[in-house]
Amino acid sequence: MKSFVICDAKRKVMVSAPHAVTQIREGKEKYAEPETGKMAEILYERYDIPCIIKVNNHGDDANYDIESDYRDALESYINAHSVEVLLDLHQMSQERKMDLCIGTGKGRNIYGRTDILDVIQNTFVEILPGPVMTDEPFSACYPYTVSSSVSRKCKIPCFQLEFNSRIFQKNGTAEELCEAIDKVCRYVEENAD
């Protein structure tokens, strides 16, 4: 049984949901982030955005482990399909104060594309009631995060989008967030580097 699926589509922005199911980090099971998998599916089905989704726990963590079949497959897909930007979806504890943290690796993971960062920030500030932060508390600096690894190996801008789990308590939130992500994707496609 495969631990992830890749949904092929023609858009130039790809989404990743490496924690859609539980994962094992340093021998301990970590909670799943199921809304990220749901969002990736919606983005593929409604907006024709390619995605990779973790679907089975194989005792690993694609956003932490030094070796990762998930990241290897993602990087191969990106290179083979000329993907220009990766959005890596995550959920954080509802105890956090912010509604979204955008991890850029303190700028290293985005190859100077602060224009895309601005669009992400502005797009989500319009629809989320709470703060939208950059690199605090999740910067995606660790070398084996999906964003850091893909950015380094594929030489494309990667943004880790860490959504507060509490925002999904409202019905229709995933759909609204996907609509906002599509807006970001359209900006990227219209303003290719």
PDB file of C-alpha atoms in Angstrom:
ATOM      1  CA  MET A   1       0.000   0.000   0.000  1.00  0.00           C
ATOM      2  CA  LYS A   2       1.487   3.311  -1.114  1.00  0.00           C
ATOM      3  CA  SER A   3       1.947   6.034   1.495  1.00  0.00           C
ATOM      4  CA  PHE A   4       1.043   8.924  -0.833  1.00  0.00           C
ATOM      5  CA  VAL A   5      -0.761   9.773  -4.060  1.00  0.00           C
ATOM      6  CA  ILE A   6       0.136  12.298  -6.724  1.00  0.00           C
ATOM      7  CA  CYS A   7      -2.720  13.866  -8.671  1.00  0.00           C
ATOM      8  CA  ASP A   8      -1.447  15.084 -12.031  1.00  0.00           C
ATOM      9  CA  ALA A   9      -2.759  18.367 -13.415  1.00  0.00           C
ATOM     10  CA  LYS A  10      -1.512  21.116 -15.713  1.00  0.00           C
ATOM     11  CA  ARG A  11      -1.257  24.164 -13.427  1.00  0.00           C
ATOM     12  CA  LYS A  12       2.208  25.512 -12.591  1.00  0.00           C
ATOM     13  CA  VAL A  13       1.647  25.702  -8.828  1.00  0.00           C
ATOM     14  CA  MET A  14       1.527  22.453  -6.853  1.00  0.00           C
ATOM     15  CA  VAL A  15       0.229  21.728  -3.357  1.00  0.00           C
ATOM     16  CA  SER A  16       1.520  19.222  -0.838  1.00  0.00           C
ATOM     17  CA  ALA A  17      -0.213  17.681   2.206  1.00  0.00           C
ATOM     18  CA  PRO A  18       2.451  15.552   3.937  1.00  0.00           C
ATOM     19  CA  HIS A  19       0.597  15.312   7.265  1.00  0.00           C
ATOM     20  CA  ALA A  20      -2.904  14.472   6.012  1.00  0.00           C
ATOM     21  CA  VAL A  21      -2.599  11.266   8.063  1.00  0.00           C
ATOM     22  CA  THR A  22      -0.765  10.572  11.321  1.00  0.00           C
ATOM     23  CA  GLN A  23       3.019  10.484  11.103  1.00  0.00           C
ATOM     24  CA  ILE A  24       5.812   9.140  13.242  1.00  0.00           C
ATOM     25  CA  ARG A  25       8.510  11.574  14.391  1.00  0.00           C
ATOM     26  CA  GLU A  26      11.356  10.276  16.542  1.00  0.00           C
ATOM     27  CA  GLY A  27       9.308   7.192  17.442  1.00  0.00           C
ATOM     28  CA  LYS A  28       6.206   9.120  18.524  1.00  0.00           C
ATOM     29  CA  GLU A  29       2.919   9.336  16.663  1.00  0.00           C
ATOM     30  CA  LYS A  30       1.884  12.879  15.787  1.00  0.00           C
ATOM     31  CA  TYR A  31      -1.644  14.023  15.069  1.00  0.00           C
ATOM     32  CA  ALA A  32      -2.936  14.011  11.518  1.00  0.00           C
ATOM     33  CA  GLU A  33      -3.758  17.278   9.764  1.00  0.00           C
ATOM     34  CA  PRO A  34      -6.756  15.945   7.801  1.00  0.00           C
ATOM     35  CA  GLU A  35      -8.058  19.283   6.540  1.00  0.00           C
ATOM     36  CA  THR A  36      -4.869  19.676   4.490  1.00  0.00           C
ATOM     37  CA  GLY A  37      -5.635  16.476   2.601  1.00  0.00           C
ATOM     38  CA  LYS A  38      -9.201  17.620   2.023  1.00  0.00           C
ATOM     39  CA  MET A  39      -7.946  20.977   0.713  1.00  0.00           C
ATOM     40  CA  ALA A  40      -5.458  19.298  -1.639  1.00  0.00           C
ATOM     41  CA  GLU A  41      -8.270  17.144  -3.051  1.00  0.00           C
ATOM     42  CA  ILE A  42     -10.524  20.177  -3.546  1.00  0.00           C
ATOM     43  CA  LEU A  43      -7.689  22.103  -5.252  1.00  0.00           C
ATOM     44  CA  TYR A  44      -7.127  19.196  -7.625  1.00  0.00           C
ATOM     45  CA  GLU A  45     -10.787  18.429  -8.357  1.00  0.00           C
ATOM     46  CA  ARG A  46     -12.134  21.992  -8.662  1.00  0.00           C
ATOM     47  CA  TYR A  47      -9.119  24.028  -9.737  1.00  0.00           C
ATOM     48  CA  ASP A  48      -6.972  21.500 -11.654  1.00  0.00           C
ATOM     49  CA  ILE A  49      -3.988  22.084  -9.345  1.00  0.00           C
ATOM     50  CA  PRO A  50      -1.538  19.171  -9.071  1.00  0.00           C
ATOM     51  CA  CYS A  51      -1.039  17.778  -5.589  1.00  0.00           C
ATOM     52  CA  ILE A  52       0.671  15.156  -3.497  1.00  0.00           C
ATOM     53  CA  ILE A  53      -1.179  13.822  -0.461  1.00  0.00           C
ATOM     54  CA  LYS A  54       0.016  11.480   2.269  1.00  0.00           C
ATOM     55  CA  VAL A  55      -2.640   8.746   2.510  1.00  0.00           C
ATOM     56  CA  ASN A  56      -1.050   6.063   4.711  1.00  0.00           C
ATOM     57  CA  ASN A  57       1.286   6.176   7.682  1.00  0.00           C
ATOM     58  CA  HIS A  58       4.386   4.094   6.946  1.00  0.00           C
ATOM     59  CA  GLY A  59       6.125   5.024  10.192  1.00  0.00           C
ATOM     60  CA  ASP A  60       7.677   8.135   8.684  1.00  0.00           C
ATOM     61  CA  ASP A  61       7.403  11.913   8.571  1.00  0.00           C
ATOM     62  CA  ALA A  62       7.927  13.458   5.147  1.00  0.00           C
ATOM     63  CA  ASN A  63       8.371  16.882   6.733  1.00  0.00           C
ATOM     64  CA  TYR A  64      11.157  15.789   9.087  1.00  0.00           C
ATOM     65  CA  ASP A  65      12.987  12.587   8.120  1.00  0.00           C
ATOM     66  CA  ILE A  66      16.364  12.803   6.390  1.00  0.00           C
ATOM     67  CA  GLU A  67      15.243  10.260   3.755  1.00  0.00           C
ATOM     68  CA  SER A  68      11.733  10.536   2.322  1.00  0.00           C
ATOM     69  CA  ASP A  69      10.048   8.713  -0.566  1.00  0.00           C
ATOM     70  CA  TYR A  70       7.345  11.401  -0.444  1.00  0.00           C
ATOM     71  CA  ARG A  71       9.820  14.253  -1.002  1.00  0.00           C
ATOM     72  CA  ASP A  72      11.750  12.251  -3.620  1.00  0.00           C
ATOM     73  CA  ALA A  73       8.548  11.664  -5.621  1.00  0.00           C
ATOM     74  CA  LEU A  74       7.466  15.287  -5.195  1.00  0.00           C
ATOM     75  CA  GLU A  75      10.827  16.590  -6.406  1.00  0.00           C
ATOM     76  CA  SER A  76      10.761  14.231  -9.417  1.00  0.00           C
ATOM     77  CA  TYR A  77       7.246  15.357 -10.326  1.00  0.00           C
ATOM     78  CA  ILE A  78       8.157  19.044 -10.034  1.00  0.00           C
ATOM     79  CA  ASN A  79      11.189  18.631 -12.274  1.00  0.00           C
ATOM     80  CA  ALA A  80       9.329  16.526 -14.861  1.00  0.00           C
ATOM     81  CA  HIS A  81       6.313  18.871 -15.058  1.00  0.00           C
ATOM     82  CA  SER A  82       7.983  22.295 -14.812  1.00  0.00           C
ATOM     83  CA  VAL A  83       6.131  23.234 -11.634  1.00  0.00           C
ATOM     84  CA  GLU A  84       7.066  26.813 -10.715  1.00  0.00           C
ATOM     85  CA  VAL A  85       5.896  27.151  -7.076  1.00  0.00           C
ATOM     86  CA  LEU A  86       5.052  24.742  -4.241  1.00  0.00           C
ATOM     87  CA  LEU A  87       2.528  25.457  -1.478  1.00  0.00           C
ATOM     88  CA  ASP A  88       3.029  22.984   1.384  1.00  0.00           C
ATOM     89  CA  LEU A  89      -0.135  22.749   3.522  1.00  0.00           C
ATOM     90  CA  HIS A  90      -0.127  22.161   7.282  1.00  0.00           C
ATOM     91  CA  GLN A  91      -2.305  22.633  10.357  1.00  0.00           C
ATOM     92  CA  MET A  92      -1.153  24.005  13.704  1.00  0.00           C
ATOM     93  CA  SER A  93      -2.660  23.663  17.153  1.00  0.00           C
ATOM     94  CA  GLN A  94      -5.776  25.704  17.808  1.00  0.00           C
ATOM     95  CA  GLU A  95      -4.008  27.046  20.899  1.00  0.00           C
ATOM     96  CA  ARG A  96      -1.824  29.271  18.681  1.00  0.00           C
ATOM     97  CA  LYS A  97      -2.795  32.944  18.405  1.00  0.00           C
ATOM     98  CA  MET A  98      -2.404  33.323  14.642  1.00  0.00           C
ATOM     99  CA  ASP A  99      -4.700  31.910  11.952  1.00  0.00           C
ATOM    100  CA  LEU A 100      -1.913  31.370   9.424  1.00  0.00           C
ATOM    101  CA  CYS A 101       1.866  31.176   9.532  1.00  0.00           C
ATOM    102  CA  ILE A 102       3.656  31.409   6.181  1.00  0.00           C
ATOM    103  CA  GLY A 103       7.026  29.659   6.377  1.00  0.00           C
ATOM    104  CA  THR A 104       9.623  30.983   3.941  1.00  0.00           C
ATOM    105  CA  GLY A 105      12.800  29.615   5.519  1.00  0.00           C
ATOM    106  CA  LYS A 106      13.456  33.213   6.587  1.00  0.00           C
ATOM    107  CA  GLY A 107      13.411  34.080   2.889  1.00  0.00           C
ATOM    108  CA  ARG A 108      15.735  31.300   1.712  1.00  0.00           C
ATOM    109  CA  ASN A 109      12.948  29.076   0.352  1.00  0.00           C
ATOM    110  CA  ILE A 110      11.286  31.687  -1.885  1.00  0.00           C
ATOM    111  CA  TYR A 111      14.094  32.808  -4.230  1.00  0.00           C
ATOM    112  CA  GLY A 112      13.347  36.495  -3.852  1.00  0.00           C
ATOM    113  CA  ARG A 113       9.678  36.107  -4.797  1.00  0.00           C
ATOM    114  CA  THR A 114       8.456  38.472  -2.098  1.00  0.00           C
ATOM    115  CA  ASP A 115       5.707  39.471  -4.526  1.00  0.00           C
ATOM    116  CA  ILE A 116       4.163  36.006  -4.099  1.00  0.00           C
ATOM    117  CA  LEU A 117       4.573  36.285  -0.321  1.00  0.00           C
ATOM    118  CA  ASP A 118       2.753  39.646  -0.443  1.00  0.00           C
ATOM    119  CA  VAL A 119      -0.102  38.116  -2.464  1.00  0.00           C
ATOM    120  CA  ILE A 120      -0.399  35.194  -0.024  1.00  0.00           C
ATOM    121  CA  GLN A 121      -0.421  37.547   2.975  1.00  0.00           C
ATOM    122  CA  ASN A 122      -2.913  39.990   1.446  1.00  0.00           C
ATOM    123  CA  THR A 123      -5.210  37.241   0.172  1.00  0.00           C
ATOM    124  CA  PHE A 124      -5.477  35.524   3.549  1.00  0.00           C
ATOM    125  CA  VAL A 125      -5.646  38.711   5.627  1.00  0.00           C
ATOM    126  CA  GLU A 126      -8.881  39.451   3.721  1.00  0.00           C
ATOM    127  CA  ILE A 127     -10.573  36.185   4.746  1.00  0.00           C
ATOM    128  CA  LEU A 128      -9.055  35.145   8.078  1.00  0.00           C
ATOM    129  CA  PRO A 129     -10.171  36.902  11.272  1.00  0.00           C
ATOM    130  CA  GLY A 130      -6.903  36.354  13.167  1.00  0.00           C
ATOM    131  CA  PRO A 131      -3.292  37.340  12.501  1.00  0.00           C
ATOM    132  CA  VAL A 132      -1.309  36.137   9.488  1.00  0.00           C
ATOM    133  CA  MET A 133       2.373  35.781  10.388  1.00  0.00           C
ATOM    134  CA  THR A 134       5.536  35.052   8.419  1.00  0.00           C
ATOM    135  CA  ASP A 135       8.175  32.650   9.765  1.00  0.00           C
ATOM    136  CA  GLU A 136       6.850  32.865  13.347  1.00  0.00           C
ATOM    137  CA  PRO A 137       6.592  30.313  14.827  1.00  0.00           C
ATOM    138  CA  PHE A 138       7.050  28.008  11.797  1.00  0.00           C
ATOM    139  CA  SER A 139       9.798  29.139   9.441  1.00  0.00           C
ATOM    140  CA  ALA A 140      10.335  25.919   7.425  1.00  0.00           C
ATOM    141  CA  CYS A 141      14.095  26.368   7.955  1.00  0.00           C
ATOM    142  CA  TYR A 142      14.854  22.766   8.965  1.00  0.00           C
ATOM    143  CA  PRO A 143      16.619  21.243   5.921  1.00  0.00           C
ATOM    144  CA  TYR A 144      14.254  18.259   5.670  1.00  0.00           C
ATOM    145  CA  THR A 145      10.960  20.118   5.745  1.00  0.00           C
ATOM    146  CA  VAL A 146       9.160  19.689   2.449  1.00  0.00           C
ATOM    147  CA  SER A 147       9.492  23.393   1.634  1.00  0.00           C
ATOM    148  CA  SER A 148      13.188  23.645   2.441  1.00  0.00           C
ATOM    149  CA  SER A 149      14.170  20.434   0.667  1.00  0.00           C
ATOM    150  CA  VAL A 150      12.095  21.049  -2.467  1.00  0.00           C
ATOM    151  CA  SER A 151      13.221  24.664  -2.712  1.00  0.00           C
ATOM    152  CA  ARG A 152      16.874  23.678  -2.450  1.00  0.00           C
ATOM    153  CA  LYS A 153      16.724  20.679  -4.800  1.00  0.00           C
ATOM    154  CA  CYS A 154      14.276  22.003  -7.409  1.00  0.00           C
ATOM    155  CA  LYS A 155      15.295  25.690  -7.274  1.00  0.00           C
ATOM    156  CA  ILE A 156      11.701  26.952  -7.026  1.00  0.00           C
ATOM    157  CA  PRO A 157       9.922  29.163  -4.465  1.00  0.00           C
ATOM    158  CA  CYS A 158       8.242  27.103  -1.746  1.00  0.00           C
ATOM    159  CA  PHE A 159       5.868  28.398   0.904  1.00  0.00           C
ATOM    160  CA  GLN A 160       4.765  26.422   3.955  1.00  0.00           C
ATOM    161  CA  LEU A 161       1.182  27.430   4.798  1.00  0.00           C
ATOM    162  CA  GLU A 162       0.399  26.483   8.395  1.00  0.00           C
ATOM    163  CA  PHE A 163      -3.319  27.027   9.105  1.00  0.00           C
ATOM    164  CA  ASN A 164      -4.728  27.145  12.627  1.00  0.00           C
ATOM    165  CA  SER A 165      -6.912  24.069  13.186  1.00  0.00           C
ATOM    166  CA  ARG A 166      -9.627  26.144  14.894  1.00  0.00           C
ATOM    167  CA  ILE A 167     -10.515  27.926  11.647  1.00  0.00           C
ATOM    168  CA  PHE A 168     -11.823  24.632  10.207  1.00  0.00           C
ATOM    169  CA  GLN A 169     -14.599  24.490  12.815  1.00  0.00           C
ATOM    170  CA  LYS A 170     -16.635  26.824  10.613  1.00  0.00           C
ATOM    171  CA  ASN A 171     -18.447  24.998   7.806  1.00  0.00           C
ATOM    172  CA  GLY A 172     -17.080  25.753   4.343  1.00  0.00           C
ATOM    173  CA  THR A 173     -13.688  26.969   5.533  1.00  0.00           C
ATOM    174  CA  ALA A 174     -11.684  24.491   3.430  1.00  0.00           C
ATOM    175  CA  GLU A 175     -13.537  25.602   0.302  1.00  0.00           C
ATOM    176  CA  GLU A 176     -12.958  29.292   1.085  1.00  0.00           C
ATOM    177  CA  LEU A 177      -9.254  28.695   1.701  1.00  0.00           C
ATOM    178  CA  CYS A 178      -9.003  26.767  -1.571  1.00  0.00           C
ATOM    179  CA  GLU A 179     -10.577  29.654  -3.434  1.00  0.00           C
ATOM    180  CA  ALA A 180      -7.912  31.923  -1.922  1.00  0.00           C
ATOM    181  CA  ILE A 181      -5.151  29.486  -2.888  1.00  0.00           C
ATOM    182  CA  ASP A 182      -6.463  29.441  -6.461  1.00  0.00           C
ATOM    183  CA  LYS A 183      -6.203  33.242  -6.457  1.00  0.00           C
ATOM    184  CA  VAL A 184      -2.538  32.927  -5.445  1.00  0.00           C
ATOM    185  CA  CYS A 185      -1.998  30.327  -8.188  1.00  0.00           C
ATOM    186  CA  ARG A 186      -3.520  32.611 -10.813  1.00  0.00           C
ATOM    187  CA  TYR A 187      -1.203  35.410  -9.701  1.00  0.00           C
ATOM    188  CA  VAL A 188       1.833  33.119 -10.051  1.00  0.00           C
ATOM    189  CA  GLU A 189       0.737  32.011 -13.529  1.00  0.00           C
ATOM    190  CA  GLU A 190       0.154  35.580 -14.674  1.00  0.00           C
ATOM    191  CA  ASN A 191       3.468  36.796 -13.224  1.00  0.00           C
ATOM    192  CA  ALA A 192       5.905  34.008 -14.053  1.00  0.00           C
ATOM    193  CA  ASP A 193       9.506  34.850 -13.302  1.00  0.00           C
TER     194      ASP A 193
END
